[in-house]
PDB file of C-alpha atoms in Angstrom:
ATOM      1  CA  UNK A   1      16.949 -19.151 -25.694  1.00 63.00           C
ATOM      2  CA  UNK A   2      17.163 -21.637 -22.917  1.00 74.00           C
ATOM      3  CA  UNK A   3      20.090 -19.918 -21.461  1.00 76.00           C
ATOM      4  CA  UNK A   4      18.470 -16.931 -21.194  1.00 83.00           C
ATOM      5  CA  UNK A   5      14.611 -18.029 -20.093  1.00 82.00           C
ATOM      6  CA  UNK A   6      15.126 -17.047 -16.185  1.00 83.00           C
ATOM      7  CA  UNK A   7      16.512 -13.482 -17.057  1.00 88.00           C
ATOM      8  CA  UNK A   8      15.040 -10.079 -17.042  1.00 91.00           C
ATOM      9  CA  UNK A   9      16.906  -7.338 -17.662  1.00 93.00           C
ATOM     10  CA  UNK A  10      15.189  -4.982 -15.286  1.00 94.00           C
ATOM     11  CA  UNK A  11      13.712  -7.837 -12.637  1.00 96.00           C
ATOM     12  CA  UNK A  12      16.959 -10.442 -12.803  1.00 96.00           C
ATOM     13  CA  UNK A  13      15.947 -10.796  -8.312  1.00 97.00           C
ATOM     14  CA  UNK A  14      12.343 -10.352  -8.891  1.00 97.00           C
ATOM     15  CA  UNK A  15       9.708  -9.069 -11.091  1.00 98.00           C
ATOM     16  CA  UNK A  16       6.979  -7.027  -9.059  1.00 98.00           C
ATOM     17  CA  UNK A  17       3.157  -6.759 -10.916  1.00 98.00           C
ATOM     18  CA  UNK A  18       1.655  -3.818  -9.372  1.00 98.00           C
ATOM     19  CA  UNK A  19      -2.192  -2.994  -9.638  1.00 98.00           C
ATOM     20  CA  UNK A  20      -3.124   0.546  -9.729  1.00 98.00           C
ATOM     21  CA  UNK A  21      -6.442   2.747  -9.905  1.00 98.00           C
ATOM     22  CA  UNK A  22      -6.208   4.749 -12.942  1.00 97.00           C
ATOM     23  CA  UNK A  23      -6.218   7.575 -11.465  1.00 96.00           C
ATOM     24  CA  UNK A  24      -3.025   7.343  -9.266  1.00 97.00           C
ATOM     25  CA  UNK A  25      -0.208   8.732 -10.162  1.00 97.00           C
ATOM     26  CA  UNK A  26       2.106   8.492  -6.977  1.00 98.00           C
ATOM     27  CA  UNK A  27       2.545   4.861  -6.410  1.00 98.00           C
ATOM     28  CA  UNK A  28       4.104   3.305  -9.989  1.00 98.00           C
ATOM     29  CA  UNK A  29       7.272   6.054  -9.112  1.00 98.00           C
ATOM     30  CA  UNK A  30       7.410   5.643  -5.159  1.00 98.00           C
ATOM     31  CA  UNK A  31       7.717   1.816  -6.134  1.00 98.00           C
ATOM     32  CA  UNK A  32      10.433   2.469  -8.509  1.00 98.00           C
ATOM     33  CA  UNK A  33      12.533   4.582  -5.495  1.00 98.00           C
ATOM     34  CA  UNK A  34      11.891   1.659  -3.604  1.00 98.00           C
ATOM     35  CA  UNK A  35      13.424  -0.806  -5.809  1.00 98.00           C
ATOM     36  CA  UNK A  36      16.904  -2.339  -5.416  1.00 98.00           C
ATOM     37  CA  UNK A  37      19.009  -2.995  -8.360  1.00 97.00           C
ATOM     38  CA  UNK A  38      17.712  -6.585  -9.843  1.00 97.00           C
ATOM     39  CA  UNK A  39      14.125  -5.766  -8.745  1.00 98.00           C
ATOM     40  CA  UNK A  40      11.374  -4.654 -11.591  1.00 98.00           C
ATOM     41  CA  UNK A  41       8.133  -2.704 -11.543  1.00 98.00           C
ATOM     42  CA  UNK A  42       5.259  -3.265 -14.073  1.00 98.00           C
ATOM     43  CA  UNK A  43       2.170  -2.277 -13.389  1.00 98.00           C
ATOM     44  CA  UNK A  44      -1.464  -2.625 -14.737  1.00 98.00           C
ATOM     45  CA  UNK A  45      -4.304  -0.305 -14.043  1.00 98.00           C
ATOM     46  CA  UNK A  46      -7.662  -0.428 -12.890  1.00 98.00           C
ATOM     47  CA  UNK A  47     -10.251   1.942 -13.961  1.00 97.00           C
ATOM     48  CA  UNK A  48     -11.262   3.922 -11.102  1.00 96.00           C
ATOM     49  CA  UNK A  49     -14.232   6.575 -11.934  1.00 94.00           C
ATOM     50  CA  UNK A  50     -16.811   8.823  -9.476  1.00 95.00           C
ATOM     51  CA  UNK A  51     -16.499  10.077  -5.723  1.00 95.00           C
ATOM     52  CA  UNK A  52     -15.519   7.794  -2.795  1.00 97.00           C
ATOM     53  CA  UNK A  53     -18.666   5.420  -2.881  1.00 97.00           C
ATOM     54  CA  UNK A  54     -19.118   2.065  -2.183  1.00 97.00           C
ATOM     55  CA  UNK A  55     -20.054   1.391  -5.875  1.00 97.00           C
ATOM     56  CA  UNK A  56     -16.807   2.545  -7.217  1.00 97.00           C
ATOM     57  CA  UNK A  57     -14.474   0.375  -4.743  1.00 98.00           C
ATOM     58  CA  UNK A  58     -16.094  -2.047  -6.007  1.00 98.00           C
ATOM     59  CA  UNK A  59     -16.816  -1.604  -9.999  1.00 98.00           C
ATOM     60  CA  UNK A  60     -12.530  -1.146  -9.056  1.00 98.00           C
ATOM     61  CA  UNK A  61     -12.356  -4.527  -7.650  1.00 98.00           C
ATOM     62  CA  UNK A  62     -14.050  -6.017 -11.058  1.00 98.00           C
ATOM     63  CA  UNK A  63     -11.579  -4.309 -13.167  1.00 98.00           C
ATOM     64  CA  UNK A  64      -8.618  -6.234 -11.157  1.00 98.00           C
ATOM     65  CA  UNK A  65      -9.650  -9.244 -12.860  1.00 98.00           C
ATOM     66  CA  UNK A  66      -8.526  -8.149 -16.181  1.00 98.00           C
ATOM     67  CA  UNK A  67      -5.823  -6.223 -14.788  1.00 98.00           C
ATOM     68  CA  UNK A  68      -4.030  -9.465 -13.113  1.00 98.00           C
ATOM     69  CA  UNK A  69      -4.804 -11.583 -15.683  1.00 98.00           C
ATOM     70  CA  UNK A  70      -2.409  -8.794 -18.407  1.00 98.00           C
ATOM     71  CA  UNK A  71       0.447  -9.248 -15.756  1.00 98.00           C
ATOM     72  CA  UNK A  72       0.294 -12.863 -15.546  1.00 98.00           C
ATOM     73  CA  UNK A  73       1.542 -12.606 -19.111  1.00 98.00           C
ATOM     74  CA  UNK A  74       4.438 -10.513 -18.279  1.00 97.00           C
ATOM     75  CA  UNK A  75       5.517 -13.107 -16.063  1.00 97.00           C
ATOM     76  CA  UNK A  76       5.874 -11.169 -12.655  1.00 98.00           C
ATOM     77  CA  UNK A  77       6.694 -12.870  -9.753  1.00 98.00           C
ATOM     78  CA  UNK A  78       4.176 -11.450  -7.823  1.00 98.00           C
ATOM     79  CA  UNK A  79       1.285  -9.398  -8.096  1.00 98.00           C
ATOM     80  CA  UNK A  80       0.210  -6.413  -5.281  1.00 98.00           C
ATOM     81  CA  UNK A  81      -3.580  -4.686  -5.314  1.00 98.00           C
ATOM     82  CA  UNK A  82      -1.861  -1.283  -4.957  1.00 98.00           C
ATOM     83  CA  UNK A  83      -4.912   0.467  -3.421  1.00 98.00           C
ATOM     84  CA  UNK A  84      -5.503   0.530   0.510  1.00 98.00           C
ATOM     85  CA  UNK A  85      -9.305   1.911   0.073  1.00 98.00           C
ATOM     86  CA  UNK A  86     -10.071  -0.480  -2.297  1.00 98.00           C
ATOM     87  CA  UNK A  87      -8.563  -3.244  -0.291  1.00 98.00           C
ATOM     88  CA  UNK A  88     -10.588  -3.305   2.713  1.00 98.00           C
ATOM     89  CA  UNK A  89     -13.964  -1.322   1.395  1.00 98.00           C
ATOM     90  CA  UNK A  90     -14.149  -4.846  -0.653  1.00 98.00           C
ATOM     91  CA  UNK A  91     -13.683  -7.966   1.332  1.00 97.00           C
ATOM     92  CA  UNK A  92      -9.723  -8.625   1.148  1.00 97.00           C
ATOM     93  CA  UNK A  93      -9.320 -12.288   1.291  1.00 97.00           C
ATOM     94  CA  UNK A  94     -11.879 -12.556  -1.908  1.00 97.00           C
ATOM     95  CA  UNK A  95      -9.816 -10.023  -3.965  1.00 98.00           C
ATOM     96  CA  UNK A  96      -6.713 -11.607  -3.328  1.00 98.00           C
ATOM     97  CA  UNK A  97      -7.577 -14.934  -4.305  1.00 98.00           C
ATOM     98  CA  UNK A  98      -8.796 -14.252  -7.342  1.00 98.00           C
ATOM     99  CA  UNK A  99      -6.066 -12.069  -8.460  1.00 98.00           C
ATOM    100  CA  UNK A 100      -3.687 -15.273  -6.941  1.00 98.00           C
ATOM    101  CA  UNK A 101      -5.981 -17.389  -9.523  1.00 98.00           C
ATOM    102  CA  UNK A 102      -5.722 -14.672 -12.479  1.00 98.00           C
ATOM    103  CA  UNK A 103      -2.155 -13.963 -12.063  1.00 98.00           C
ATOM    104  CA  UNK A 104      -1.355 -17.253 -11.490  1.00 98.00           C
ATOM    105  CA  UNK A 105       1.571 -16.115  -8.805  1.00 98.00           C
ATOM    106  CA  UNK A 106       1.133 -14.932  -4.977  1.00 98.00           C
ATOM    107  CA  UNK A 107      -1.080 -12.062  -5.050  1.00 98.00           C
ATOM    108  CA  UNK A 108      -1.241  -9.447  -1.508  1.00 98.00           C
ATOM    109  CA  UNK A 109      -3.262  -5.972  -1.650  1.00 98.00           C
ATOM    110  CA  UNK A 110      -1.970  -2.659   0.232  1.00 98.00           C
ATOM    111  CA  UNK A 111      -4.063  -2.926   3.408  1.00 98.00           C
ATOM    112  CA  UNK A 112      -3.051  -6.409   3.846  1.00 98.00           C
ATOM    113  CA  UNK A 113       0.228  -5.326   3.567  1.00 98.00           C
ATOM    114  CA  UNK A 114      -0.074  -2.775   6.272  1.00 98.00           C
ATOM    115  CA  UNK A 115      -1.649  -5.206   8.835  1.00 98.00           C
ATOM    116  CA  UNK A 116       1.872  -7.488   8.106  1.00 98.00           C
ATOM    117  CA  UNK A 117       4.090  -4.435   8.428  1.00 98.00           C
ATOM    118  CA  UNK A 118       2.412  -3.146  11.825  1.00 98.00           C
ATOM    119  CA  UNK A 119       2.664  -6.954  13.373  1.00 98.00           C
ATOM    120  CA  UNK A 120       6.623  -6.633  12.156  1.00 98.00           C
ATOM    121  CA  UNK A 121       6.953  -4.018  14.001  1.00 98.00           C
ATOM    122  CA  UNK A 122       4.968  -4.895  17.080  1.00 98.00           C
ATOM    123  CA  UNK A 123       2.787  -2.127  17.107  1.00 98.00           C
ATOM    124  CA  UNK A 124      -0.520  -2.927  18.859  1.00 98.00           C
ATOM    125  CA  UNK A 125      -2.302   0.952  19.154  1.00 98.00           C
ATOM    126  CA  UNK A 126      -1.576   3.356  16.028  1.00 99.00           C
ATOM    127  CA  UNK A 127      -2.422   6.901  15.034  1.00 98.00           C
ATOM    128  CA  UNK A 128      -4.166   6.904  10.828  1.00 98.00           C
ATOM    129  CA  UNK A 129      -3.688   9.761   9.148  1.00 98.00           C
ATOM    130  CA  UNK A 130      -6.014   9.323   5.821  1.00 98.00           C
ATOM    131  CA  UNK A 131      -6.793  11.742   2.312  1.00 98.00           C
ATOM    132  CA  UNK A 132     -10.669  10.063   2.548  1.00 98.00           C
ATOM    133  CA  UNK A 133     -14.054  11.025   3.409  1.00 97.00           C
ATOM    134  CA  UNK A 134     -15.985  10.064   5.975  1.00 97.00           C
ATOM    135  CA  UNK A 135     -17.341   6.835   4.975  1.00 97.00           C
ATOM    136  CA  UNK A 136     -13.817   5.416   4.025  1.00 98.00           C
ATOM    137  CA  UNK A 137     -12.242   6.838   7.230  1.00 98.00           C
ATOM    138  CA  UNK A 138     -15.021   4.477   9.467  1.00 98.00           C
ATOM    139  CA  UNK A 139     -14.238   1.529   7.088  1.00 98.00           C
ATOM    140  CA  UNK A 140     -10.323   1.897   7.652  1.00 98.00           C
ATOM    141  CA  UNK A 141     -10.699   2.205  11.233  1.00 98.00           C
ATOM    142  CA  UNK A 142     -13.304  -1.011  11.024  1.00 98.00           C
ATOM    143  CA  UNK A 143     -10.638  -3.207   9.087  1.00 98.00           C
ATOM    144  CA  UNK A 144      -7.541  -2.009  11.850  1.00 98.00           C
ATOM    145  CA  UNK A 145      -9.351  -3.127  14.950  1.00 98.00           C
ATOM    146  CA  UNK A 146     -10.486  -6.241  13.646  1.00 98.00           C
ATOM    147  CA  UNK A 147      -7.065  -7.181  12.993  1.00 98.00           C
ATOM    148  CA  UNK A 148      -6.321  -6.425  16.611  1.00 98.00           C
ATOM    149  CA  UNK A 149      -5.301  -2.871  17.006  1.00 98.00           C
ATOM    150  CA  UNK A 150      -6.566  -0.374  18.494  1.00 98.00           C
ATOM    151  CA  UNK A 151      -6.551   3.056  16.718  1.00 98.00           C
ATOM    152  CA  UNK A 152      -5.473   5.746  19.146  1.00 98.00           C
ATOM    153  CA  UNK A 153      -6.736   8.473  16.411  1.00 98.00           C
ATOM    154  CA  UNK A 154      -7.817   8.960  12.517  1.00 98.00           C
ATOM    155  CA  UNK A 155      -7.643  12.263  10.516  1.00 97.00           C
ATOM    156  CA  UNK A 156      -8.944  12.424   7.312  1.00 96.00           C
ATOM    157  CA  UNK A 157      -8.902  14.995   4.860  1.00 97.00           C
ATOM    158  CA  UNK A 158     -12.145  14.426   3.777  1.00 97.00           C
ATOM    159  CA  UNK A 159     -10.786  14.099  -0.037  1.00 97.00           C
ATOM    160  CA  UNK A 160     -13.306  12.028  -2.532  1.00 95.00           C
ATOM    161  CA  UNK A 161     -16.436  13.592  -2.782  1.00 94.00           C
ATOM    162  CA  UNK A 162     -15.784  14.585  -7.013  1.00 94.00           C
ATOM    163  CA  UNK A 163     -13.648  12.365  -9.032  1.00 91.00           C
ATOM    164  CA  UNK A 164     -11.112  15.308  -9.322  1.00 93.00           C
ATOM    165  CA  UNK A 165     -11.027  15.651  -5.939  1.00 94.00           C
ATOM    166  CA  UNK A 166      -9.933  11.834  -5.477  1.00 94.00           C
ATOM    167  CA  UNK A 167      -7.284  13.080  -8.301  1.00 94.00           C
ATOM    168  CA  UNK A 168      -6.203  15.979  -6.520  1.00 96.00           C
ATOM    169  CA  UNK A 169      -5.095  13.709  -3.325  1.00 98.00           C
ATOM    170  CA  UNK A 170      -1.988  12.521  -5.548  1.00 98.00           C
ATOM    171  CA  UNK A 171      -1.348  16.638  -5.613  1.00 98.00           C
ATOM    172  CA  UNK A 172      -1.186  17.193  -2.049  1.00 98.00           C
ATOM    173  CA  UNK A 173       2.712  17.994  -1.241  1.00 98.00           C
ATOM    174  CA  UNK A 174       4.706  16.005   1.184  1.00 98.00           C
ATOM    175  CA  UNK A 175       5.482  19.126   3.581  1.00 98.00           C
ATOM    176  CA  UNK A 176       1.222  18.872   4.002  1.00 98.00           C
ATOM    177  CA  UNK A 177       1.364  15.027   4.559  1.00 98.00           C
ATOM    178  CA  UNK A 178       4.236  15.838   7.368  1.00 98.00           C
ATOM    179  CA  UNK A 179       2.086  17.813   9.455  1.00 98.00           C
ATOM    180  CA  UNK A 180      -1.001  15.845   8.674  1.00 98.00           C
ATOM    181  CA  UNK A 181       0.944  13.001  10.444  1.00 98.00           C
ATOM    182  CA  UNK A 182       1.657  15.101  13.300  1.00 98.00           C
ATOM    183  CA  UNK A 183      -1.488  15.802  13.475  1.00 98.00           C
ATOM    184  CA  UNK A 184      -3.095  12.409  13.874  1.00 98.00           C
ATOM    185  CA  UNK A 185       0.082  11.218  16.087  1.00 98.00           C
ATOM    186  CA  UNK A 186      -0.953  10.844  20.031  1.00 98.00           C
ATOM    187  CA  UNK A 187       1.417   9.858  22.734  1.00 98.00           C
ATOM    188  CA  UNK A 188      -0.058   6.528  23.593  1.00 98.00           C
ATOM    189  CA  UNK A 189       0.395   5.169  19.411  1.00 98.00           C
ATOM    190  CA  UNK A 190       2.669   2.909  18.749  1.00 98.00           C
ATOM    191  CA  UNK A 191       3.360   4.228  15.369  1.00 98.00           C
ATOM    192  CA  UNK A 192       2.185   6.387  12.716  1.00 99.00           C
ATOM    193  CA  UNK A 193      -0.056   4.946   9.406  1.00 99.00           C
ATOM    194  CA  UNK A 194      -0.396   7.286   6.537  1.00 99.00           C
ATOM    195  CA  UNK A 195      -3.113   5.458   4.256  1.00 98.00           C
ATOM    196  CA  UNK A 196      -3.437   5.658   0.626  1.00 98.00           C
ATOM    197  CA  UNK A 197      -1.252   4.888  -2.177  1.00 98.00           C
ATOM    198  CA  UNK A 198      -1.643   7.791  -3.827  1.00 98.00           C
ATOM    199  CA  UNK A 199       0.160   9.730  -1.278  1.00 98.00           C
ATOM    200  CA  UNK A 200       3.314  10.859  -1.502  1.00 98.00           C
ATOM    201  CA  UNK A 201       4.604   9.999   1.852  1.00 98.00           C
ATOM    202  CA  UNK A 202       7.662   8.415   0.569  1.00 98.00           C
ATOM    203  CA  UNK A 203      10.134  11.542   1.490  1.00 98.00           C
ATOM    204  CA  UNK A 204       9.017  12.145   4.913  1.00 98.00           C
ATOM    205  CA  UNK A 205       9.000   8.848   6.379  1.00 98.00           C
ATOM    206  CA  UNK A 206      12.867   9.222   7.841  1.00 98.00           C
ATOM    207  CA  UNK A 207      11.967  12.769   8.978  1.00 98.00           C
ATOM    208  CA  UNK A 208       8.611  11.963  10.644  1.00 98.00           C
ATOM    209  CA  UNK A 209      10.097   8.895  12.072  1.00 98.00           C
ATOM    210  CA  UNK A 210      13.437  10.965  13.994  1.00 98.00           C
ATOM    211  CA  UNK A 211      11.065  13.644  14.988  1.00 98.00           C
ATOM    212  CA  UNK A 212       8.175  11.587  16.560  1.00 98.00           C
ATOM    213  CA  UNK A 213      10.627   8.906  17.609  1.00 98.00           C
ATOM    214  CA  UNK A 214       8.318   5.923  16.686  1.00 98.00           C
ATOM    215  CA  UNK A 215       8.021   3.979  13.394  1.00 98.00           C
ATOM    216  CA  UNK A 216       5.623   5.219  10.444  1.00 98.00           C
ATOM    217  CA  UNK A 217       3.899   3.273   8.142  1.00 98.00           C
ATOM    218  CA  UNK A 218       3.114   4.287   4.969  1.00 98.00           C
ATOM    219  CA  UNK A 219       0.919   2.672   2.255  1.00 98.00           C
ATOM    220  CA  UNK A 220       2.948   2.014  -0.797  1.00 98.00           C
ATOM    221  CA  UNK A 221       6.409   1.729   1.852  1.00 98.00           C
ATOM    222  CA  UNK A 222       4.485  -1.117   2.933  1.00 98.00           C
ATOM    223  CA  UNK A 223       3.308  -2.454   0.090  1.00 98.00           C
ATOM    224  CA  UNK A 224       7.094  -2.575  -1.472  1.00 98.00           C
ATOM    225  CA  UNK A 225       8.159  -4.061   1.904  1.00 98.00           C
ATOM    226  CA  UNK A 226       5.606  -7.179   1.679  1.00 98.00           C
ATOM    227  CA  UNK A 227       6.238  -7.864  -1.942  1.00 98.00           C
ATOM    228  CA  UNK A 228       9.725  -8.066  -1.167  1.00 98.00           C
ATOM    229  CA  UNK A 229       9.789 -10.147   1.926  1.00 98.00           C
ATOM    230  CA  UNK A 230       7.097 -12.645   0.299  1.00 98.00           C
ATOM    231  CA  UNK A 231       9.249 -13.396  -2.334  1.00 98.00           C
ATOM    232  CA  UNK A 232      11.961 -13.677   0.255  1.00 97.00           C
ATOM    233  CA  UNK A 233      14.172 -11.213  -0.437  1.00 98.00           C
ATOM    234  CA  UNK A 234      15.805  -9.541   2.613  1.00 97.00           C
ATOM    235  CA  UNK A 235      17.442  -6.473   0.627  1.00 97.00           C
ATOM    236  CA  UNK A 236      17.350  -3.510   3.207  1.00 98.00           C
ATOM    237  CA  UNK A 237      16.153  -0.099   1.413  1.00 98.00           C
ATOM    238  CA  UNK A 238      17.938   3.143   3.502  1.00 97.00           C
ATOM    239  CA  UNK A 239      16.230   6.316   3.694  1.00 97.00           C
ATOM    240  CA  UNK A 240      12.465   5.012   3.972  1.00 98.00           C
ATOM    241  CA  UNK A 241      12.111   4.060   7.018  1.00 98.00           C
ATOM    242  CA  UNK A 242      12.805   1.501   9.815  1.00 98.00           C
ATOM    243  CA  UNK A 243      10.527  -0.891   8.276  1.00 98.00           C
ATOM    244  CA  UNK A 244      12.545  -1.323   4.991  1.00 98.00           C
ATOM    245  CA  UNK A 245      15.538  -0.797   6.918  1.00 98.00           C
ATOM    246  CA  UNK A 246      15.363  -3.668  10.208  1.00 98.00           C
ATOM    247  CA  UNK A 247      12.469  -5.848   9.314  1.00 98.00           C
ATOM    248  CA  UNK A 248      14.267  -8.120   6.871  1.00 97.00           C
ATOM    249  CA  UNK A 249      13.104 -11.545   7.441  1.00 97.00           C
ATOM    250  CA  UNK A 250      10.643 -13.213   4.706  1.00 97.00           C
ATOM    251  CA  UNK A 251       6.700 -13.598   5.392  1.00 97.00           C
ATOM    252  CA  UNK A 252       4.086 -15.782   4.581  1.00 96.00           C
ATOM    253  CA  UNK A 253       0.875 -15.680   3.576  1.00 94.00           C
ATOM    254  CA  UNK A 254      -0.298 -15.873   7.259  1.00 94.00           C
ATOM    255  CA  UNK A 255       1.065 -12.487   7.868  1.00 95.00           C
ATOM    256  CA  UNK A 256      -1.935 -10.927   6.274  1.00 94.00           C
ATOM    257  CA  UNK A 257      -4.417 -13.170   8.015  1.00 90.00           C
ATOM    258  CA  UNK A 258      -7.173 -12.028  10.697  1.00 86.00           C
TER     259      UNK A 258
END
């Protein structure tokens, strides 16, 4: 058994712990598209129940706790808050330290994640195209700017006011998220952000990106992209994007800091 104590079968690079509302259903599968050969997925999931309120982010926050503390077990190498909401509608730097506690391993949530992808890329002014109401869209735009950018615009579909209607955001086709990107792009942006995990974004990236000619960000693309390079692994992923493609070099925890 000694021989064998490093190795994983399906996580012999890297073992990923990913932390998802219970209600998503788009960001366990974009994560496995994502993955190179060598690099596992194996999630946990947090119970997420209501409309878009405050009290739900957080009664979602609580039930990380629990949530890290089952993937500590299974050894992962890291653990990622895969919610963008739920990452800055609670106070960030809180949630990830205790899940870094729980987990035992270095722990980064979705939005943080997107604030380190945008500085990789140098984008300083970006168009947000969102699923959320309105209360989450002046939150998002809240957390951006006082990491330093300025949003140029922010669409929201105004998604979240019934629990099935929060479902019913991991239903809405990629052809819709295309033009919903368009949409929100302006001239002036840097780049494109499509928020929430339970998107799927993950097939239009490429095209969005050759037909706005400027890079788009994407929730759980980013996500991936900052478990990856915090563990230090440089593998580039084609087909997603420029920032899985060019922005290989590893990050630190100070990537996701104000």
């Amino acid at each position: 058994m000694k021989a064998v104590s490093l190795y994983a079968p399906y996580g012999w690079k890297a073992k990923i712990g990913l932390i998802v509302p219970s209600t998503n259903t788009i960001n366990e599968p974009e994560f496995w598209r994502m993955a190179p050969d060598g690099v596992g997925v194996f999630a946990a999931r947090a119970m997420l129940l209501g409309s878009m309120t405050q009290e739900s982010y957080v009664a979602m926050a609580e039930a990380t706790r629990s949530a890290a503390e089952q993937l500590g077990t299974a050894e992962v190498d890291i653990v990622a808050y895969g919610c963008t909401s739920g990452s800055f509608m609670c106070p960030m730097s809180e949630l990830v330290a205790d899940l870094r506690t729980r987990a035992g391993v270095p722990a980064l949530a979705a939005s943080g994640a997107v604030v380190a992808a945008l500085r990789a890329l140098g984008v300083r002014k970006v168009a947000v195209a969102t699923p959320y109401v309105e209360l989450v869209n002046r939150r998002e735009r809240e957390f951006l700017e006082e990491y330093g950018f300025g949003v140029t615009s922010l669409h929201g579909l105004q998604m979240g006011e019934t629990q099935e209607e929060r479902r019913g955001i991991g239903r809405v086709p990629p052809e819709a998220i295309y033009r919903l990107a368009r949409m929100a792009d302006r001239p002036e942006a840097d780049a494109v952000f499509i928020s929430c995990t339970n998107l799927a974004s993950l097939g239009v990236i490429a095209a969005l990106e050759r037909d706005l000619g400027k890079p788009v960000i994407a929730s759980n693309q980013a996500c991936f992209w900052a478990c990856m390079r915090r563990l230090g692994l440089n593998d580039a992923v084609p087909g997603y994007g420029s920032l899985l493609e060019n922005c290989l070099a590893p990050i630190d925890d100070s990537a996701f800091e104000v």
